[in-house]
mmCIF file of C-alpha atoms and ligand atoms in Angstrom:
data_model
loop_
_atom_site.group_PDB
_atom_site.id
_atom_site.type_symbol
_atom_site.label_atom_id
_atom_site.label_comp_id
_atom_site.label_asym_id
_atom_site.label_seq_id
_atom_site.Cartn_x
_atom_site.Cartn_y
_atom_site.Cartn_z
ATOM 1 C CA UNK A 126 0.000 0.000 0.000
ATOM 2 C CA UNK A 127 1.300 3.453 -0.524
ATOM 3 C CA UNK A 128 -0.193 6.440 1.121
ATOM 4 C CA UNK A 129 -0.077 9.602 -1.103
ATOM 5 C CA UNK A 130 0.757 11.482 1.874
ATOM 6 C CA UNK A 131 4.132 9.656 2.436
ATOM 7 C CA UNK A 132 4.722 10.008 -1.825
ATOM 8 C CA UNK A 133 3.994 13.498 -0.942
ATOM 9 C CA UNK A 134 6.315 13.887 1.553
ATOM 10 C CA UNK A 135 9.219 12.391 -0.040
ATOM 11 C CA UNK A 136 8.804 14.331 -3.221
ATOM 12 C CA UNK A 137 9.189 17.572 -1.141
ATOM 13 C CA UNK A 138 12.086 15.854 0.640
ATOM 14 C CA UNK A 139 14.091 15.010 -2.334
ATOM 15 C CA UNK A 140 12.773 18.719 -4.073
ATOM 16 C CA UNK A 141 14.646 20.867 -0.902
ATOM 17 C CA UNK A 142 17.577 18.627 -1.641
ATOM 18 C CA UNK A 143 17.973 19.201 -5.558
ATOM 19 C CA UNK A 144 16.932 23.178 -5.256
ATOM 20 C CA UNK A 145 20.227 24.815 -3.430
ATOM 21 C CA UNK A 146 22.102 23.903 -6.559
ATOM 22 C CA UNK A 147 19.631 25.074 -9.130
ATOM 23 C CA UNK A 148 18.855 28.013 -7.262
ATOM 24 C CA UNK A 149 22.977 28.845 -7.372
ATOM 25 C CA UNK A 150 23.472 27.581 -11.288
ATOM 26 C CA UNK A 151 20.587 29.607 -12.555
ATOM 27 C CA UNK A 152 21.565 32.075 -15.170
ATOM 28 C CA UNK A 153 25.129 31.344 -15.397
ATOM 29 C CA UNK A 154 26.045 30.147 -18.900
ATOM 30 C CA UNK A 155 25.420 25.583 -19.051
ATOM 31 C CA UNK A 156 26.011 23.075 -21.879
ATOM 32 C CA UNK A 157 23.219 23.285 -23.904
ATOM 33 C CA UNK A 158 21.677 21.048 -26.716
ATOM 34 C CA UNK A 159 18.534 21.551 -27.996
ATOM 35 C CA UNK A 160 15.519 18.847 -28.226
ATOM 36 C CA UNK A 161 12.478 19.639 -30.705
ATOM 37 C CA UNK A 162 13.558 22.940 -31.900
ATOM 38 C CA UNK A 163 16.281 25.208 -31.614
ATOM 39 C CA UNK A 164 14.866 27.031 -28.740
ATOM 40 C CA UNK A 165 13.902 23.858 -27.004
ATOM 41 C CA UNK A 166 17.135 23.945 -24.637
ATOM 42 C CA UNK A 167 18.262 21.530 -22.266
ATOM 43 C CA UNK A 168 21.184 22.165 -19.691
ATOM 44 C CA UNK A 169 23.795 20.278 -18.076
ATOM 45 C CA UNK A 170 21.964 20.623 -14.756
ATOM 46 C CA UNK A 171 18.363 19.254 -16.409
ATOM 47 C CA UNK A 172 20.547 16.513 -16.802
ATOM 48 C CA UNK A 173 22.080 16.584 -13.206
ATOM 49 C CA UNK A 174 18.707 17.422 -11.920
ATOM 50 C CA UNK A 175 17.299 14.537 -13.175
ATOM 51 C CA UNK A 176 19.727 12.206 -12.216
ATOM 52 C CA UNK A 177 19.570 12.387 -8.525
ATOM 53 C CA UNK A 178 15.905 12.537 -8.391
ATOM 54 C CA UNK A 179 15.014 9.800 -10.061
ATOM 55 C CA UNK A 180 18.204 7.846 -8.178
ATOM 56 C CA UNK A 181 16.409 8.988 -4.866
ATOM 57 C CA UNK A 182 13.207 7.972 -5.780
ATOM 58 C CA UNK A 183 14.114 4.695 -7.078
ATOM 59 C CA UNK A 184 15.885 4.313 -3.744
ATOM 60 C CA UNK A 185 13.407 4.939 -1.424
ATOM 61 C CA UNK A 186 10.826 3.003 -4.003
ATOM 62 C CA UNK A 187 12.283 0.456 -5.762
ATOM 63 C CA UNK A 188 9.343 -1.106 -7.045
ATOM 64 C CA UNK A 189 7.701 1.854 -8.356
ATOM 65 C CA UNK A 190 7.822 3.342 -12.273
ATOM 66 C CA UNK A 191 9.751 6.829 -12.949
ATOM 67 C CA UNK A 192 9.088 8.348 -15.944
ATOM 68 C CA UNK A 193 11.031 11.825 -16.667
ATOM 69 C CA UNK A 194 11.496 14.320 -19.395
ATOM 70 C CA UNK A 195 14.988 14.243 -20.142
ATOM 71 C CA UNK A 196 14.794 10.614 -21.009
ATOM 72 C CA UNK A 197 14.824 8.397 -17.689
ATOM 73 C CA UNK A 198 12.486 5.317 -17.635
ATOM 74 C CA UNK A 199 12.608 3.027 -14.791
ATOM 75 C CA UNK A 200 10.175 0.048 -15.164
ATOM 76 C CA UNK A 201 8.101 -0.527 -12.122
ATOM 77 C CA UNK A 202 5.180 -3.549 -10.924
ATOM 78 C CA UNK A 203 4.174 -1.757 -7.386
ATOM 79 C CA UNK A 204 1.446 0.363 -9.519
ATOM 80 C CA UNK A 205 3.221 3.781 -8.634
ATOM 81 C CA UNK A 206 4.345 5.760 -11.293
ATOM 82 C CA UNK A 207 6.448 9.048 -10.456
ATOM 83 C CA UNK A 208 6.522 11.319 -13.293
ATOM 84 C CA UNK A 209 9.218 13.734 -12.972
ATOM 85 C CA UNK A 210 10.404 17.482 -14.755
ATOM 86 C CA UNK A 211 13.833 17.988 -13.455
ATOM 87 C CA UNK A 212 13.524 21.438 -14.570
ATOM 88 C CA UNK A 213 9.738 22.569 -15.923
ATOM 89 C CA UNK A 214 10.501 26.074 -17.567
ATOM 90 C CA UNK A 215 14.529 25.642 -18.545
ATOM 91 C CA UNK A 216 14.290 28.853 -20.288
ATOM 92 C CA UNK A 217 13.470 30.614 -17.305
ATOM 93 C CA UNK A 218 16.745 28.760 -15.669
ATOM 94 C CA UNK A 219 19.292 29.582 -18.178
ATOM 95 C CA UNK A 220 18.292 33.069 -18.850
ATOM 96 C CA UNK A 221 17.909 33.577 -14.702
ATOM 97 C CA UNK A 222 14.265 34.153 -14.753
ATOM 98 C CA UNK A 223 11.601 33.276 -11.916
ATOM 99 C CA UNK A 224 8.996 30.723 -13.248
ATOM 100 C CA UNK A 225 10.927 27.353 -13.470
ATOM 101 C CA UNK A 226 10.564 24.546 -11.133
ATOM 102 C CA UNK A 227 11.397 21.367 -9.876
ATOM 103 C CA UNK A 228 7.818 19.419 -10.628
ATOM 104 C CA UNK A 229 7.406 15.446 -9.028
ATOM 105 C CA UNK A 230 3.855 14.261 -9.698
ATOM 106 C CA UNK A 231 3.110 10.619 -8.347
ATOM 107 C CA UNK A 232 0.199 8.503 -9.812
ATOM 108 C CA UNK A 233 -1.246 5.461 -7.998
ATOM 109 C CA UNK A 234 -3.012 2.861 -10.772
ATOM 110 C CA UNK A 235 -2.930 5.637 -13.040
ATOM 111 C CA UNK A 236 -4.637 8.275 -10.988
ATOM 112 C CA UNK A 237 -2.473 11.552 -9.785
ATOM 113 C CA UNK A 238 -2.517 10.764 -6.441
ATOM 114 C CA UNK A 239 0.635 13.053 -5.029
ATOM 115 C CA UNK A 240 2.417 16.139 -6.426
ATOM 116 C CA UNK A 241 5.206 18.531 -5.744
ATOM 117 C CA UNK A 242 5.889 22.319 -7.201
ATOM 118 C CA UNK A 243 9.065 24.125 -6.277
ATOM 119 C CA UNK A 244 10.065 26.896 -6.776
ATOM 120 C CA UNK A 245 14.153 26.905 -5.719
ATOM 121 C CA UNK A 246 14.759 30.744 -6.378
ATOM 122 C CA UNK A 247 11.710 31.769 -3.558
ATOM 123 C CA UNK A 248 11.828 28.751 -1.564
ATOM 124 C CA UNK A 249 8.039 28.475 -2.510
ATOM 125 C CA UNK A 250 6.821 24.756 -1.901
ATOM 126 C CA UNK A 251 3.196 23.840 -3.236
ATOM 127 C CA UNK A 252 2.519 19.939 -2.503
ATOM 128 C CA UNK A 253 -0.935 18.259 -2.461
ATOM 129 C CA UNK A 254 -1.842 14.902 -1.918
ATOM 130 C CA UNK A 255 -5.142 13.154 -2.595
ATOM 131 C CA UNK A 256 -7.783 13.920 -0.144
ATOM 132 C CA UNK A 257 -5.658 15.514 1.932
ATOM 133 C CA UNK A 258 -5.839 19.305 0.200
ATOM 134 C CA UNK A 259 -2.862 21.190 -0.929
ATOM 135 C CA UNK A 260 -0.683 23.749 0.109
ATOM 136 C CA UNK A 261 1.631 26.371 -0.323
ATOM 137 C CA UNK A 262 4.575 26.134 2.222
ATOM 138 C CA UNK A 263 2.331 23.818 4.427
ATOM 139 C CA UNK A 264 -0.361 26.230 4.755
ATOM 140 C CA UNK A 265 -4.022 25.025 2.305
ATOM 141 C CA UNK A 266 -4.276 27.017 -0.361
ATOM 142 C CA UNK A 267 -7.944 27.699 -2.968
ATOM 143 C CA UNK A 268 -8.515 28.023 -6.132
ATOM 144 C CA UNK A 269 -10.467 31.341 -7.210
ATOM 145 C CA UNK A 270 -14.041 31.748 -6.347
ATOM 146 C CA UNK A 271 -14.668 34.098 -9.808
ATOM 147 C CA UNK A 272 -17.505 32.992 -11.521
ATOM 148 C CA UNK A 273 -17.138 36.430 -14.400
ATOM 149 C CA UNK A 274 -14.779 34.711 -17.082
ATOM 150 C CA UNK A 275 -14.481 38.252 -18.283
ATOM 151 C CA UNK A 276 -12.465 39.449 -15.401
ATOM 152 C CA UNK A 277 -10.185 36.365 -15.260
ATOM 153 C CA UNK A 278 -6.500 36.699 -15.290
ATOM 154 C CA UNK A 279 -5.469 33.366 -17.508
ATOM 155 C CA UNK A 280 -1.350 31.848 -17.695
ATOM 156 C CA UNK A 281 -0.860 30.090 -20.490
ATOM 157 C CA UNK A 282 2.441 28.782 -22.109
ATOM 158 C CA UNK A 283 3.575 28.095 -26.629
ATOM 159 C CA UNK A 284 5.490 24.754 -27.579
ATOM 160 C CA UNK A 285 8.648 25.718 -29.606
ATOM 161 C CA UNK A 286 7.935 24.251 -33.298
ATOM 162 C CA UNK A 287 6.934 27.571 -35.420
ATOM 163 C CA UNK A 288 3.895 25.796 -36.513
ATOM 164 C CA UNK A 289 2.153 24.804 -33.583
ATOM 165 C CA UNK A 290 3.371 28.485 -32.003
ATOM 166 C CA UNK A 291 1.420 30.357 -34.686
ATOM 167 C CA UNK A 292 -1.462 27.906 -34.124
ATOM 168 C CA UNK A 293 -1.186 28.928 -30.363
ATOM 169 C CA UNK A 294 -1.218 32.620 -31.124
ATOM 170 C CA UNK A 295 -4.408 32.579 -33.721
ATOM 171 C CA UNK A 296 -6.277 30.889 -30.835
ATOM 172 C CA UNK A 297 -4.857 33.385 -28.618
ATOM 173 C CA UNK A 298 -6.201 36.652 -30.524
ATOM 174 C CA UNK A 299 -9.549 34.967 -30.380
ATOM 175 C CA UNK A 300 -9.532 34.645 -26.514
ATOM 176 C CA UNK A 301 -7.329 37.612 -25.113
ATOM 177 C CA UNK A 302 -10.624 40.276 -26.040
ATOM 178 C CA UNK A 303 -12.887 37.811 -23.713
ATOM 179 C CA UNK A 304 -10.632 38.055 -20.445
ATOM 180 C CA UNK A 305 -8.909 40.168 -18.658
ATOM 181 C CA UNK A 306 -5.387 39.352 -19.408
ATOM 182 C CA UNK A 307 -3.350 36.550 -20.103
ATOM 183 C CA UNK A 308 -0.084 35.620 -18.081
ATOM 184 C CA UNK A 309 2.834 33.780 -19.825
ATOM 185 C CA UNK A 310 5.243 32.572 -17.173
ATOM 186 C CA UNK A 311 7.595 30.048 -19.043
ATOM 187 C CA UNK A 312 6.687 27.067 -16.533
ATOM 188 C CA UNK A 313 3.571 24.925 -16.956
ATOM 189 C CA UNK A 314 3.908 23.353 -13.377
ATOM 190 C CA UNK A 315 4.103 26.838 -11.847
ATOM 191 C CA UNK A 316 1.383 27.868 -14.103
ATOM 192 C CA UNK A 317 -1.131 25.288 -12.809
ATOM 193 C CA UNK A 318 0.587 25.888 -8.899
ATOM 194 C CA UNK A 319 -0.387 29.710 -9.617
ATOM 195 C CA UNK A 320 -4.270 28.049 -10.318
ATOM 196 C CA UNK A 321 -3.919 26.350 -7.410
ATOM 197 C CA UNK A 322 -3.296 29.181 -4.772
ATOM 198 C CA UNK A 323 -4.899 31.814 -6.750
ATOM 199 C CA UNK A 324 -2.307 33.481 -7.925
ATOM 200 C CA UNK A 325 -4.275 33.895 -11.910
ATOM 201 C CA UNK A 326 -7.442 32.324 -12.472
ATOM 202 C CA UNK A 327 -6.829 29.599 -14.811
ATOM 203 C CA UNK A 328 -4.552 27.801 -17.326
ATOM 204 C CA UNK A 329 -4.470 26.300 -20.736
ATOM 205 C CA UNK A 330 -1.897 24.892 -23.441
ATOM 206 C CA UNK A 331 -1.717 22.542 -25.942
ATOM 207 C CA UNK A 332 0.634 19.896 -26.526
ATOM 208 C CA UNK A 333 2.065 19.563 -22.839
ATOM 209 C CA UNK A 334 3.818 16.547 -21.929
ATOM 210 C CA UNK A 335 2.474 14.559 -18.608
ATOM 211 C CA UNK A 336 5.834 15.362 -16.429
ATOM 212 C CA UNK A 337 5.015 19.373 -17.382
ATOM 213 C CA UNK A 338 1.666 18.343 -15.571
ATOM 214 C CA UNK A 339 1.542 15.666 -13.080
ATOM 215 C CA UNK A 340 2.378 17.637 -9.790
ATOM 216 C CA UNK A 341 0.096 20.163 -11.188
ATOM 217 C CA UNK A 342 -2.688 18.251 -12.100
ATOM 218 C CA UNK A 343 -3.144 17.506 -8.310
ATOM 219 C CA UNK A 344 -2.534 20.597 -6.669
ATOM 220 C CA UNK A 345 -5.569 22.431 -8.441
ATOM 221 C CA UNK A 346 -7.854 19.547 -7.795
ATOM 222 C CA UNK A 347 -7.116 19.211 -4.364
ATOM 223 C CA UNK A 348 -7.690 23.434 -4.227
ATOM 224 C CA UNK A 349 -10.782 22.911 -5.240
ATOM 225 C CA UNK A 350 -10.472 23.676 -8.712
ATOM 226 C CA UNK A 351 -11.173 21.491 -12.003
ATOM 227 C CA UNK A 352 -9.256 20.484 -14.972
ATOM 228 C CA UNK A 353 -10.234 19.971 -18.454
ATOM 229 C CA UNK A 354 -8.509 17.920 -20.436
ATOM 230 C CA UNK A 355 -8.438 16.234 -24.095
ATOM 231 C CA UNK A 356 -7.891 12.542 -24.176
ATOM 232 C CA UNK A 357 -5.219 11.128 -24.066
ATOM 233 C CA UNK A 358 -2.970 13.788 -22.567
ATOM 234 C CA UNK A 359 0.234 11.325 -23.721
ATOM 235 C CA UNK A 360 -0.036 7.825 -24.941
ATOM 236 C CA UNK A 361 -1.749 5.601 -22.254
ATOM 237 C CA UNK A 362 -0.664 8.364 -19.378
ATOM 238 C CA UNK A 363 -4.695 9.427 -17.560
ATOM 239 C CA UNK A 364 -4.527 13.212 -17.089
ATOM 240 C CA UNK A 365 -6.666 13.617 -14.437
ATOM 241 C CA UNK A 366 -8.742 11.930 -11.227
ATOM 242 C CA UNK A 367 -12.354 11.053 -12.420
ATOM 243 C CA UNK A 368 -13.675 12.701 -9.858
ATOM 244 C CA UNK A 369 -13.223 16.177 -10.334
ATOM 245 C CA UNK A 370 -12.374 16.674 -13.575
ATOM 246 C CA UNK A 371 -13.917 16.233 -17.585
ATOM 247 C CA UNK A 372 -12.962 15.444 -21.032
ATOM 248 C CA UNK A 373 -13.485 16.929 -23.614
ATOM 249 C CA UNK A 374 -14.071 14.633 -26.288
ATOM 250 C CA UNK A 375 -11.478 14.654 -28.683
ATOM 251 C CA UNK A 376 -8.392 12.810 -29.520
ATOM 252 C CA UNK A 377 -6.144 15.125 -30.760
ATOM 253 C CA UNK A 378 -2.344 14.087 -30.597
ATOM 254 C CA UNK A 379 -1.111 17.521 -28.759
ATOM 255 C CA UNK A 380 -3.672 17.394 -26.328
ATOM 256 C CA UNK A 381 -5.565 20.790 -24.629
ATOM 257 C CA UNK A 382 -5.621 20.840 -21.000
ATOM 258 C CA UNK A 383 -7.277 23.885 -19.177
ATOM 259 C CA UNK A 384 -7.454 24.349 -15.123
ATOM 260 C CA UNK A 385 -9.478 27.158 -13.476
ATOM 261 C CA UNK A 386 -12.037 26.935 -10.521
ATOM 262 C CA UNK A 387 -15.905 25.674 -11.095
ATOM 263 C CA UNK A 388 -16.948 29.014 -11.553
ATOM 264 C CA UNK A 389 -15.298 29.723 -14.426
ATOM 265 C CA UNK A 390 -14.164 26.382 -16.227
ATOM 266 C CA UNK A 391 -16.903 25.722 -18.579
ATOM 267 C CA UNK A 392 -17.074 29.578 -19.790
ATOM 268 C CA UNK A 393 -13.631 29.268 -20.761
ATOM 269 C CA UNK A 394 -13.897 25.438 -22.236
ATOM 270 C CA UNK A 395 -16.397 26.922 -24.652
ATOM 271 C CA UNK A 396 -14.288 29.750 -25.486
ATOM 272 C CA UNK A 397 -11.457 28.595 -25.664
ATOM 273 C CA UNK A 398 -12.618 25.615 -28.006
ATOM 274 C CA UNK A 399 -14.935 28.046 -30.066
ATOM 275 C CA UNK A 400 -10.897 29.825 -30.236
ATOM 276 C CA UNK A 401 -9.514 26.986 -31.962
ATOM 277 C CA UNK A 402 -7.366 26.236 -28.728
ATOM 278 C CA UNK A 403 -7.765 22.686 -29.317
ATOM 279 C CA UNK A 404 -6.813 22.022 -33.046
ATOM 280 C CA UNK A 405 -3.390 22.303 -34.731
ATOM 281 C CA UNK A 406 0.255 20.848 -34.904
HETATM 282 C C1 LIG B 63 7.921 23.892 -20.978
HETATM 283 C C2 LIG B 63 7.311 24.911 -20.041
HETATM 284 C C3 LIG B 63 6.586 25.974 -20.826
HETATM 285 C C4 LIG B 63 5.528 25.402 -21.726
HETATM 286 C C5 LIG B 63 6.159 24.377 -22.652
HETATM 287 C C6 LIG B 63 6.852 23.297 -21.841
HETATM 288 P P1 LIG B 63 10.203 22.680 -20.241
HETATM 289 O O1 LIG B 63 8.556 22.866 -20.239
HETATM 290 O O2 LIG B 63 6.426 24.279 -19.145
HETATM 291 O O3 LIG B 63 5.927 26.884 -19.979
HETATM 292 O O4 LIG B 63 4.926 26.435 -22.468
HETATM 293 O O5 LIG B 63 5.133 23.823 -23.450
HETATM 294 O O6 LIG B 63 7.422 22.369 -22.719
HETATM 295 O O7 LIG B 63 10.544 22.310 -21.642
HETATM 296 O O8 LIG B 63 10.780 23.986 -19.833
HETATM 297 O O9 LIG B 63 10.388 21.598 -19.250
#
């Protein structure tokens, strides 16, 4: 049996332990290669990053899958799957920005079921774990209560192939005149955190990949919020809990996820898919 407090608790563990060096290596100049695109970068310290995570988690959990970006895939048969972004927002490292994290997001049977945000330049720790709420440095944090999509402040994030970026934008023009602003951070997992504690009102992208999400995912759920989601978000890889979230029906290959409270989420599902948001390379 695993309790998602105690995958909770470890991810924030092994999180304080990876963030003193990330938090002293951002901005400096790293080794970098690029992945999809020439602006898709990846450092020397993604790599680093990634390797002592998923060496502590498959440690402390032997049995259990890891999935992370940069490549890592440990096989598991306990029915726990950690799915790890060493570094969600590496732009935002390399160039010494705020809005990149260290995002661990733990499913249980295929369900998020634990998940951990930091941020290692504030300190800033958002963790949530199923029925037990989530948090922002240990005190519970709540989605917005706006129910006016017109006044809602909404982060969203562009992949980094021209086409789909274009795609991104068209959908964009549509929506930015029914809101009140957009947000465009660099970090999905901070994104959705900043749903989760009310920090903007909502999220959406296209085309995320389920380590950008995971942590996320389960924070704004267990703030009370909902997520939308196209199926499948990646492969076999569930998006979201049943419970509290929907969707839509579609099975796109770049999927569309969106996150916002109840009062808001199906205003801006119909918007956004009346934008287009959901369609494109
Ligand atoms: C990226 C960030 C960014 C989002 C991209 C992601 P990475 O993750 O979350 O905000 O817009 O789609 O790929 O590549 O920095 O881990």
């Amino acid at each position: 049996m695993s309790d998602p407090r105690a995958l909770r608790d470890l991810a924030i563990q092994i999180a304080h332990s990876i963030a003193p060096e990330l938090r002293s290596r951002t901005g400096q100049a790293h080794t970098l290669l690029t992945k999809s695109s020439n602006t898709d970068l990846v450092s020397d310290v993604d790599l680093w990053s990634e390797e002592r995570i998923t060496t502590m988690i498959n440690s402390a959990r032997p049995d259990d899958e890891i999935i992370s970006e940069e490549g890592t895939r440990i096989h598991g048969s306990s029915g726990v799957r950690w799915l790890v972004d060493p570094i969600d927002g590496t732009t935002n490292f390399i160039y010494g920005h705020h809005g990149f994290s260290i995002s661990i997001g733990v499913e249980i049977d295929g369900e998020p079921m634990a998940g951990v945000v930091m941020n290692p330049l504030n300190g800033e720790v958002f963790a949530a774990a199923h029925g037990s709420g989530a948090t922002r440095n240990g005190n519970l944090i709540q989605v917005n209560t706006l129910t006016d999509l017109s006044q809602a402040l909404v982060a969203t994030g562009f992949g980094y192939t021209a086409d789909r970026r274009r795609s991104q934008a068209e959908a964009l023009l549509r929506t930015l005149p029914q809101i009140r602003d957009i947000r465009r951070m660099g970090g999905a997992a901070l994104d959705l955190a900043s749903v989760s504690c009310g920090r903007v009102d909502a999220f959406f992208e296209r085309g995320l990949a389920p380590w950008d999400v995971a942590a996320g995912l389960i924070l704004v759920t267990e703030a009370g919020g909902r997520v939308v989601t196209q199926q499948p978000l990646s492969g076999s890889t569930p998006a979201t809990g049943a419970n509290s979230s929907k969707r839509i029906q579609n099975t796109e290959e770049n999927p569309l996820l969106i996150a916002a409270g109840v009062g808001i989420i199906d205003a801006l599902t119909e918007l956004l898919l009346e934008a287009g948001a959901h369609q494109g390379p």
